XYZ file of C-alpha atoms in Angstrom:
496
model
C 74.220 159.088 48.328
C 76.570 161.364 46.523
C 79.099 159.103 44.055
C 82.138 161.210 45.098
C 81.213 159.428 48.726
C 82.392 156.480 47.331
C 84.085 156.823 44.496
C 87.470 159.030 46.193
C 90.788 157.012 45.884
C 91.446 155.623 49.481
C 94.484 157.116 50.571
C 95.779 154.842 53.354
C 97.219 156.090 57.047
C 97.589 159.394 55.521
C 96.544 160.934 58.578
C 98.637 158.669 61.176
C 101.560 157.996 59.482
C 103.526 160.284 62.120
C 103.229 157.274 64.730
C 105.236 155.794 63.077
C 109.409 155.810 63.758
C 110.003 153.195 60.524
C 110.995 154.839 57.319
C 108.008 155.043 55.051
C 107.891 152.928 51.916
C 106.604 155.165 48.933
C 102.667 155.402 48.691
C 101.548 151.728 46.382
C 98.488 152.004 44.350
C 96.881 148.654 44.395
C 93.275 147.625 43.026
C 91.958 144.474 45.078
C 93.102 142.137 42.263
C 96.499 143.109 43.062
C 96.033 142.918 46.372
C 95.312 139.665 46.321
C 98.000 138.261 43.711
C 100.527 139.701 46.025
C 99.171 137.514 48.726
C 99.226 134.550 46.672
C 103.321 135.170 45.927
C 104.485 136.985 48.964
C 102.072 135.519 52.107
C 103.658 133.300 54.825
C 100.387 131.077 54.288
C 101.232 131.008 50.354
C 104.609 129.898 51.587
C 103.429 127.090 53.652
C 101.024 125.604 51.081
C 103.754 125.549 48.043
C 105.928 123.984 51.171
C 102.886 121.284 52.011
C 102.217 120.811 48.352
C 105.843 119.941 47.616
C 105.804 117.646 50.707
C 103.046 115.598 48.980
C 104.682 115.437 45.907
C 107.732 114.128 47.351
C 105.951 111.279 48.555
C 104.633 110.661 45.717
C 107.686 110.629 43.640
C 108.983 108.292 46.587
C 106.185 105.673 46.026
C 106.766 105.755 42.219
C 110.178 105.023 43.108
C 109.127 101.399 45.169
C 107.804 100.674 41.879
C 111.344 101.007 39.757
C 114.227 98.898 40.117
C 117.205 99.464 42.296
C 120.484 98.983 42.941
C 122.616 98.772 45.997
C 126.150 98.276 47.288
C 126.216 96.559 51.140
C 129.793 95.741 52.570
C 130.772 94.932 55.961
C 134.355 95.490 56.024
C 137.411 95.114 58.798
C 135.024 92.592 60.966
C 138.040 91.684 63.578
C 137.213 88.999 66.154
C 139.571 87.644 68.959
C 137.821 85.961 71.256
C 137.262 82.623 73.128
C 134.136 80.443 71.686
C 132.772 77.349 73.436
C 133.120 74.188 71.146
C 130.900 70.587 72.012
C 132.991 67.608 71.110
C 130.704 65.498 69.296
C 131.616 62.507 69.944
C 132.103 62.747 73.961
C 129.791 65.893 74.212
C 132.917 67.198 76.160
C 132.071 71.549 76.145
C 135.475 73.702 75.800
C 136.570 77.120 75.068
C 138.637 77.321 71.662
C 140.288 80.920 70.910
C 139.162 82.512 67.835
C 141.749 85.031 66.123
C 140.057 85.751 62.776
C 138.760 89.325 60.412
C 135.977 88.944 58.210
C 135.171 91.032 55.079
C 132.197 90.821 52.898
C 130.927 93.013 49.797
C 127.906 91.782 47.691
C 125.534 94.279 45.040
C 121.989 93.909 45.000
C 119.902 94.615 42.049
C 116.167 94.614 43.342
C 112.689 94.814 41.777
C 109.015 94.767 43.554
C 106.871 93.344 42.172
C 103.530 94.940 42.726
C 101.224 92.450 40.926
C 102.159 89.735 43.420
C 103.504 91.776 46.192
C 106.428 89.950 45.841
C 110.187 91.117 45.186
C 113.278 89.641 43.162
C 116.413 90.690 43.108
C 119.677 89.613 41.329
C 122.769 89.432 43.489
C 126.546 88.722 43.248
C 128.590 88.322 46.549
C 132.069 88.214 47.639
C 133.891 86.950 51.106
C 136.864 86.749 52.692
C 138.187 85.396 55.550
C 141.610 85.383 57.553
C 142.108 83.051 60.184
C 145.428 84.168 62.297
C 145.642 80.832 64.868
C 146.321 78.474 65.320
C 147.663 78.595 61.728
C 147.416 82.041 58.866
C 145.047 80.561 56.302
C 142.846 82.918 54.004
C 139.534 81.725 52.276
C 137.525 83.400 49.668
C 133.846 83.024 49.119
C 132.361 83.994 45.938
C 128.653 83.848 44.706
C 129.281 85.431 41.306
C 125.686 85.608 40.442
C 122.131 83.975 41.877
C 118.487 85.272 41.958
C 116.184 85.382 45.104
C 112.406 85.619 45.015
C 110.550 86.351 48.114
C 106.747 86.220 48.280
C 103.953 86.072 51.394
C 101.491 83.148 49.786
C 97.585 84.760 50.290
C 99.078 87.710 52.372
C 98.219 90.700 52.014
C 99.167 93.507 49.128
C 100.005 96.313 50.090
C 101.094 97.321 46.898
C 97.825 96.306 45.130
C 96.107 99.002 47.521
C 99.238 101.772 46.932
C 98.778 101.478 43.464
C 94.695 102.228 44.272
C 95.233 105.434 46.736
C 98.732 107.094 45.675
C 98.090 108.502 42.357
C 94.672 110.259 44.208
C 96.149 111.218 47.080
C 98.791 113.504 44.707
C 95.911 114.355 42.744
C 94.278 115.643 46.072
C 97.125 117.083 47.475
C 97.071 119.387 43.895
C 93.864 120.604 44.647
C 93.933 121.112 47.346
C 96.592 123.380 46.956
C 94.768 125.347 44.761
C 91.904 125.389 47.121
C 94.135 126.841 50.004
C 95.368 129.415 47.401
C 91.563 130.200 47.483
C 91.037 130.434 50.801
C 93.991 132.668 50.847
C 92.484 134.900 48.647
C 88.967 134.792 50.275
C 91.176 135.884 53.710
C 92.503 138.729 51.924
C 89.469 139.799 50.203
C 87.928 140.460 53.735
C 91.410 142.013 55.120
C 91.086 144.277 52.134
C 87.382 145.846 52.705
C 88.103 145.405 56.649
C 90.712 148.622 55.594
C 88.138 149.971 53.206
C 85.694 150.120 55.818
C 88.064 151.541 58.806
C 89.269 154.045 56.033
C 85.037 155.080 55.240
C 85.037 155.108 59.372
C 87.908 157.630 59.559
C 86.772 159.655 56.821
C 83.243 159.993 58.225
C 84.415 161.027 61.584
C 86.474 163.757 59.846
C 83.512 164.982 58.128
C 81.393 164.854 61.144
C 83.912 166.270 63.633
C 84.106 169.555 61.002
C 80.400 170.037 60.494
C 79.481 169.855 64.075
C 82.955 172.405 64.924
C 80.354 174.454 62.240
C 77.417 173.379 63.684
C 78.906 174.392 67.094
C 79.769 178.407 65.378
C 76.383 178.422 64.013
C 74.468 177.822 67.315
C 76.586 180.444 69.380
C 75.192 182.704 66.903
C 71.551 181.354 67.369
C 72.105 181.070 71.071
C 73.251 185.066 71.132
C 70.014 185.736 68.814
C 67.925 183.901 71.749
C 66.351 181.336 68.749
C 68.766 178.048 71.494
C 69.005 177.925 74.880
C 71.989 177.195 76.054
C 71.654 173.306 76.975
C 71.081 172.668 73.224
C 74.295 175.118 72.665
C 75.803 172.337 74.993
C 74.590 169.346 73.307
C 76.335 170.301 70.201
C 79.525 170.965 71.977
C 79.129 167.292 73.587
C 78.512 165.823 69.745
C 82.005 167.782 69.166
C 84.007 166.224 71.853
C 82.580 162.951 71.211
C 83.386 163.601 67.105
C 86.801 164.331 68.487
C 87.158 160.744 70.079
C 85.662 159.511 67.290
C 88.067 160.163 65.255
C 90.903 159.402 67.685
C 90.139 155.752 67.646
C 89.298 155.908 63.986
C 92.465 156.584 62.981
C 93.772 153.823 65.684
C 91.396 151.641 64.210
C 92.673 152.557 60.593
C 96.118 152.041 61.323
C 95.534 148.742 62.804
C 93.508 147.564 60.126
C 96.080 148.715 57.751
C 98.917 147.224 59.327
C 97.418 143.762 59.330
C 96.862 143.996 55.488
C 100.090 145.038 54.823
C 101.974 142.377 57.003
C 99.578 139.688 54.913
C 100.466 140.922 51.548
C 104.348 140.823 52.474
C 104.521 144.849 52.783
C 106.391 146.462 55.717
C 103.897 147.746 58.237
C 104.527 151.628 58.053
C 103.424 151.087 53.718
C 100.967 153.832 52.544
C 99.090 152.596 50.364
C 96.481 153.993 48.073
C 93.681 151.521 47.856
C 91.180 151.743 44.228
C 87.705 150.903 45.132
C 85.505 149.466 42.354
C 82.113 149.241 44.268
C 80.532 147.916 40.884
C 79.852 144.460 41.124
C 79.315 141.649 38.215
C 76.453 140.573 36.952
C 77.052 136.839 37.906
C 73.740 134.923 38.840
C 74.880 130.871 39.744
C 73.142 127.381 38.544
C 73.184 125.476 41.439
C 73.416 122.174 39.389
C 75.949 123.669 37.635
C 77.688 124.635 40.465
C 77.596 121.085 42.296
C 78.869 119.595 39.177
C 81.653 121.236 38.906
C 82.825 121.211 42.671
C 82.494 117.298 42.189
C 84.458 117.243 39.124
C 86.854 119.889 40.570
C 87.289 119.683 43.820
C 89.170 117.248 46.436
C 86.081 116.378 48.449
C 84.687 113.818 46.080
C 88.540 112.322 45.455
C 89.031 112.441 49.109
C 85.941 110.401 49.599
C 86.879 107.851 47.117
C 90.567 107.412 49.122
C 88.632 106.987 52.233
C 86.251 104.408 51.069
C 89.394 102.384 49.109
C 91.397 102.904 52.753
C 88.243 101.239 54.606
C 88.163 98.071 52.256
C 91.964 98.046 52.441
C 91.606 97.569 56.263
C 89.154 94.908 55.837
C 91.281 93.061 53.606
C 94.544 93.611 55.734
C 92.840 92.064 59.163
C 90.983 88.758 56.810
C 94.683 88.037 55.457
C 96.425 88.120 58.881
C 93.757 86.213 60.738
C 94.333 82.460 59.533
C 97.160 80.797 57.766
C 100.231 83.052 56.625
C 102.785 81.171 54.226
C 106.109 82.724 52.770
C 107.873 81.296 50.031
C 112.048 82.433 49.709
C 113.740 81.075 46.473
C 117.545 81.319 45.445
C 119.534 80.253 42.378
C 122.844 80.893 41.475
C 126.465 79.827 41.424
C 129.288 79.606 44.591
C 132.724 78.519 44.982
C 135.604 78.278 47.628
C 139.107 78.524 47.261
C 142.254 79.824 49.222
C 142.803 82.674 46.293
C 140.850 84.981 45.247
C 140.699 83.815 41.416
C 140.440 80.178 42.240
C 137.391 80.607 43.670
C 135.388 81.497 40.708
C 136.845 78.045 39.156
C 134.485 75.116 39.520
C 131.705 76.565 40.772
C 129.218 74.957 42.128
C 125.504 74.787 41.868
C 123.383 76.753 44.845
C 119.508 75.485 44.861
C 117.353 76.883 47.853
C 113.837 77.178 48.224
C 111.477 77.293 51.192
C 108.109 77.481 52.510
C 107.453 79.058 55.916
C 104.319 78.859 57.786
C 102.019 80.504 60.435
C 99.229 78.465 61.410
C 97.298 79.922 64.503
C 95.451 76.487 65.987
C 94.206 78.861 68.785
C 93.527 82.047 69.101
C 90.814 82.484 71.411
C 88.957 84.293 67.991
C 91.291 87.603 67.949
C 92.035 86.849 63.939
C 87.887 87.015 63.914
C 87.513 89.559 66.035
C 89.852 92.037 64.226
C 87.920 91.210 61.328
C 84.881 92.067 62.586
C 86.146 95.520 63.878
C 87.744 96.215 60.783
C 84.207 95.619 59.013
C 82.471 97.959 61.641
C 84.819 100.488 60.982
C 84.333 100.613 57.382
C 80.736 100.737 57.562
C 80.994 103.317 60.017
C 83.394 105.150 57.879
C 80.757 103.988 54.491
C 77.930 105.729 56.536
C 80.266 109.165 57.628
C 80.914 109.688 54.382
C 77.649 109.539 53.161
C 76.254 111.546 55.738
C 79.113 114.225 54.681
C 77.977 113.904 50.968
C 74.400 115.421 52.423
C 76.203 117.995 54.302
C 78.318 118.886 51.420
C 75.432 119.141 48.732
C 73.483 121.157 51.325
C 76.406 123.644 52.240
C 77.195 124.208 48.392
C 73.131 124.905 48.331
C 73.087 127.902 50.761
C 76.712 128.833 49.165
C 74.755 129.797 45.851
C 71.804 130.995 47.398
C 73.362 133.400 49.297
C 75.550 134.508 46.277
C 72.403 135.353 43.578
C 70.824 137.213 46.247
C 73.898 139.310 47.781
C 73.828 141.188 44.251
C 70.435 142.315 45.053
C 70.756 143.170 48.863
C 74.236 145.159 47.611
C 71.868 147.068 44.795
C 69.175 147.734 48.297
C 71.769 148.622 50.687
C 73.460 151.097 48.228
C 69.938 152.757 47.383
C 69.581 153.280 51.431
C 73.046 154.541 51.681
C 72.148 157.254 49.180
C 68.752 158.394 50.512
C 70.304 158.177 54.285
C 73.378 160.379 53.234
C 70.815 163.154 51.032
C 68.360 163.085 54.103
C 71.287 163.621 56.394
C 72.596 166.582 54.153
C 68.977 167.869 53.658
C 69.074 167.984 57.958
C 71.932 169.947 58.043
C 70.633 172.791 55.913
C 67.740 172.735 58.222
C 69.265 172.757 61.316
C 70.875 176.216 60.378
C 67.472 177.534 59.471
C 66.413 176.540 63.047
C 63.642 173.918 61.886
C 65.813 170.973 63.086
C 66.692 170.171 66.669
C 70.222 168.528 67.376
C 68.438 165.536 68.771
C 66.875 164.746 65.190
C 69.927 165.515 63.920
C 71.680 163.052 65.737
C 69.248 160.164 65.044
C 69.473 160.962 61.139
C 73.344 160.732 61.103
C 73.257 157.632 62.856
C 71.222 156.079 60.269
C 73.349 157.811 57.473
C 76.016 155.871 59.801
C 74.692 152.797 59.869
C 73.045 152.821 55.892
C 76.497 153.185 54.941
C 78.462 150.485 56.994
C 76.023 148.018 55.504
C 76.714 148.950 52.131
C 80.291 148.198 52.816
C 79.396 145.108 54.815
C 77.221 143.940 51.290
C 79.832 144.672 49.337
C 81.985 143.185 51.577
C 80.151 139.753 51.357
C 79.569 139.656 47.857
C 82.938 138.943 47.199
C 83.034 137.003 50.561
C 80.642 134.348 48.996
C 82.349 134.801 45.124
C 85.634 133.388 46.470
C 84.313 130.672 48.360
C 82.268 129.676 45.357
C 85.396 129.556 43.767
C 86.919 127.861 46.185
C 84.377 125.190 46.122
C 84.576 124.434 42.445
C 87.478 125.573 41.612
C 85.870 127.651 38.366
C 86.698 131.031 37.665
C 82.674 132.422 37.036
C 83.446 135.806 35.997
C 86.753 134.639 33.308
C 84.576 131.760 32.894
C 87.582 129.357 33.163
C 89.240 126.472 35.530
C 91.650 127.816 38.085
C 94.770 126.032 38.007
C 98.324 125.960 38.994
C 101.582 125.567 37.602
C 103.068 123.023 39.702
C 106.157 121.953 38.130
C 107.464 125.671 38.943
C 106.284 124.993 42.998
C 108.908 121.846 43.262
C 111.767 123.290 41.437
C-alpha cells in the first residue's frame, strides 16, 4: 500500500460541514494524545468520577472525624407548660388533677470523645437549669451541674469501631484507584471513539476515490464500447458500480459526520468542530511479562484491596451476630458536682457530690435458637463470600492472562494486516491499469477492490485494537509501559 494512503492529515467533516446551521468552531489539530487528555478534563464521565471520588473522600474525612473530639452546645429554651397533671395522694391513694403553670429552660455543653479501643465514649459536661413556677405562688429555681464526666460502654458488645478502623482507610485507598482506573477506562472509550472517526474518515475517502475512478472507468468504456472491444451490458455494469459509488459515498459522509459528532460531544467540543485529526499508525515496540504484569495489577490495582475489605466485612458480620446472640451488658458512669438554689449564683455554693453508675442487662433465657441461628447464617455467608472471592481471584488471574496475550501478539497481526493492506491496494492499482488495456473484466475488478476494501478496514481495525488492549493493560495495573512509570493522580486538586 502506498504511505501517502495513510499517512494524509485527516481533515474532519470537510466535506459535510454545510449540514450544518451552527457556527463553525475554527479547524483543531489534535494528535490522539490530545484527544484523550481533553477527555480526561472536559468529559461529563471525567466530571462524574472527580464528583464520586470526592464523595468517597468526604466520607472518609467524616469517619476520621468520629475519631476526634467534639464539642457541642444543646439548649432547650422557652419550655412553657400550663396544664392540669393528675397527682396520687400517698397516703389515701386519693387521684386529683393539680394545675401546673410553669416555663422551663435548660442549656448544658458537651465535650465528647469515642473511644475506639473499647468502643466506648466519654464526654465532659457542664449543665445549667432554670425553672419558674407561676401558681400557686412565683418561685424561681436554678439547677447547676458545673462540671461531671459520663462514660458509656456496651460490656462484650460488639466494636464497630475496631472493624472501621480495619475497612475505612482501604476503602479511601480504593476509592483513589479506582478513580484512576475510571480515568482509564475513559481513555480506553476515547481511544476507540477516536479510530471509530479515523476509520469513517478512511471510509469516506475511499468512496471518493472509488466514485472518481469508476466516473473514469465509466468514460473509458464508452470509448471501448464505441470501438466494439464491450458490449454494452458490461458498459452498464460500470455505470451500476457508479451509482452505487455515488450512495456510497452519501452515507459515508453521514456516517462520518456521525462518527465525528460523537467524538466531539465526548471530548467537550461543540458538535459542528472541524477537526484535523494526526494519525501516527506506528506502533511501540512494547512486548508484556505476564508475571510482571499480574504483579503489578495486584500491587496497583483496587481488585486485590477490594478483596481484602470484603473478606474483613465477612468476619465483621460474623462477629456482629456472635455478640448480639447471648448476654448484652451496658455500663453508664457519671461524676461531677450539682447544686440548687433560688438564685442563680447561690447555686454554685455548696455543691454537692453526684455519684452514678449502672449496669444494664439483656439476658435472652429463650429464644427459640434465633441468636444461633443468625450466627450460623452469618458464618455461611462468609464462607460463601471466602469461596466468591476466591473463585474471582481465578477469574481475575485468567482475564489478565488473555489481556497480555492478546497484546504481544496484536503488534504482529498489525505488522500482517498492514503488509496485506499494501499488496491489496498495489494489486488493486495494478487492475486498474489493466482494465483500460481491456485484459481485465469489471467483474474481477470488482472482487479485487473489495479485498483492497476489506485489507484495509482490518488494518484500521488492528490498529484499532492495539491500543484497545494497551489501555486496558493500563487500566489493569495501573503502569504506564511505554513512559515506564505509575499512573497517578493529584487528588488534593480534585477536592478543592
Amino acid at each position: 500500500m502506498k504511505k501517502s494512503f495513510f499517512r494524509i492529515p485527516l481533515l474532519l467533516v470537510t466535506a459535510v460541514t454545510a449540514v450544518c446551521n451552527a457556527q463553525v468552531i475554527g479547524p483543531r489539530t489534535l494528535n490522539m494524545q490530545q484527544v484523550v487528555q481533553l477527555a480526561q478534563e472536559n468529559s461529563i464521565s471525567a466530571m462524574s468520577n472527580r464528583n464520586s471520588f470526592a464523595a468517597s473522600y468526604w466520607s472518609f474525612r467524616s469517619y476520621k472525624a468520629q475519631l476526634l473530639p467534639s464539642l457541642s452546645l444543646n439548649a432547650s429554651l422557652v419550655n412553657f407548660n400550663r396544664s392540669l397533671v393528675q397527682l396520687q395522694d400517698y397516703n389515701t391513694g386519693a387521684i386529683s388533677y393539680r394545675a401546673n403553670y410553669n416555663m422551663n429552660n435548660d442549656v448544658s455543653l458537651n465535650f465528647r470523645q469515642n473511644i475506639p479501643w473499647t468502643g466506648g465514649t466519654v464526654s465532659l459536661s457542664t449543665q445549667l437549669s432554670r425553672l419558674d413556677q407561676y401558681s400557686p405562688a412565683r418561685l424561681t429555681t436554678y439547677y447547676a451541674q458545673p462540671v461531671y464526666l459520663s462514660y458509656a460502654q456496651s460490656l462484650w458488645g460488639f466494636n464497630q469501631f475496631k472493624w472501621d478502623k480495619e475497612t475505612e482507610p482501604k476503602q479511601y485507598e480504593i476509592a483513589k484507584r479506582q478513580y484512576i482506573e475510571n480515568m482509564e477506562q475513559l481513555s480506553q472509550n476515547t481511544v476507540s471513539l477516536f479510530w471509530s472517526c479515523v476509520s469513517a474518515e478512511e471510509n469516506y475517502e475511499r468512496a471518493v476515490k472509488s466514485f472518481e475512478e469508476g466516473k473514469r472507468l465509466f468514460e473509458a468504456g464508452k470509448t471501448r464500447f464505441e470501438m466494439g472491444t464491450i458490449t454494452r451490458d458490461q458498459l452498464m455494469q460500470i455505470e451500476v458500480r457508479v451509482l452505487n459509488d455515488s450512495l456510497t459515498v452519501s452515507n459515508s459522509r453521514v456516517n462520518l459526520r456521525t462518527t465525528m459528532n460523537r467524538l466531539c460531544s465526548y471530548i467537550g467540543y461543540q458538535e459542528d468542530t472541524e477537526l484535523n485529526l494526526i494519525i501516527d499508525y506506528e506502533i511501540p515496540d512494547i512486548t508484556l511479562d505476564y508475571n510482571d504484569v499480574l504483579e503489578r495489577a495486584l500491587q496497583n490495582s483496587s481488585f486485590r484491596l477490594r478483596q481484602e475489605v470484603q473478606y474483613t466485612q465477612a468476619d465483621e458480620s460474623v462477629a456482629r451476630a456472635k455478640a448480639n446472640r447471648g448476654l448484652s451488658a451496658q455500663l453508664n458512669t457519671r461524676f461531677g458536682m450539682s447544686g440548687s438554689a433560688d438564685r442563680l449564683g447561690d447555686s454554685f455554693v455548696q455543691l454537692k457530690d453526684q455519684e452514678v453508675i449502672g449496669i444494664q442487662l439483656n439476658i435472652p433465657i429463650l429464644d427459640w435458637g434465633q441468636g444461633r441461628g443468625r450466627v450460623r447464617m452469618a458464618e455461611a455467608q462468609a464462607q460463601t463470600t471466602r469461596n466468591q472471592l476466591e473463585q474471582s481471584m481465578i477469574d481475575y488471574r485468567q482475564d489478565l492472562y488473555t489481556q497480555v496475550m492478546q497484546f504481544n501478539d496484536q503488534r504482529s497481526q498489525c505488522e500482517i494486516a498492514r503488509r496485506a493492506a499494501d499488496l491489496a491496494d498495489e494489486s488493486y492499482e495494478l487492475a486498474l491499469r489493466n482494465f483500460g488495456s481491456g485484459s481485465m473484466t469489471m467483474s474481477q475488478l470488482d472482487q479485487l477492490k473489495d479485498k483492497r476494501d476489506q485489507a484495509v478496514s482490518s488494518y484500521l481495525s488492528k490498529v484499532a485494537s492495539f491500543w484497545s488492549y494497551y489501555f486496558q493493560i493500563r487500566r489493569a495495573t495501573l503502569y504506564d509501559y511505554n513512559s515506564g512509570t505509575d499512573i497517578s493522580a493529584e487528588f488534593d486538586k480534585l477536592v478543592k
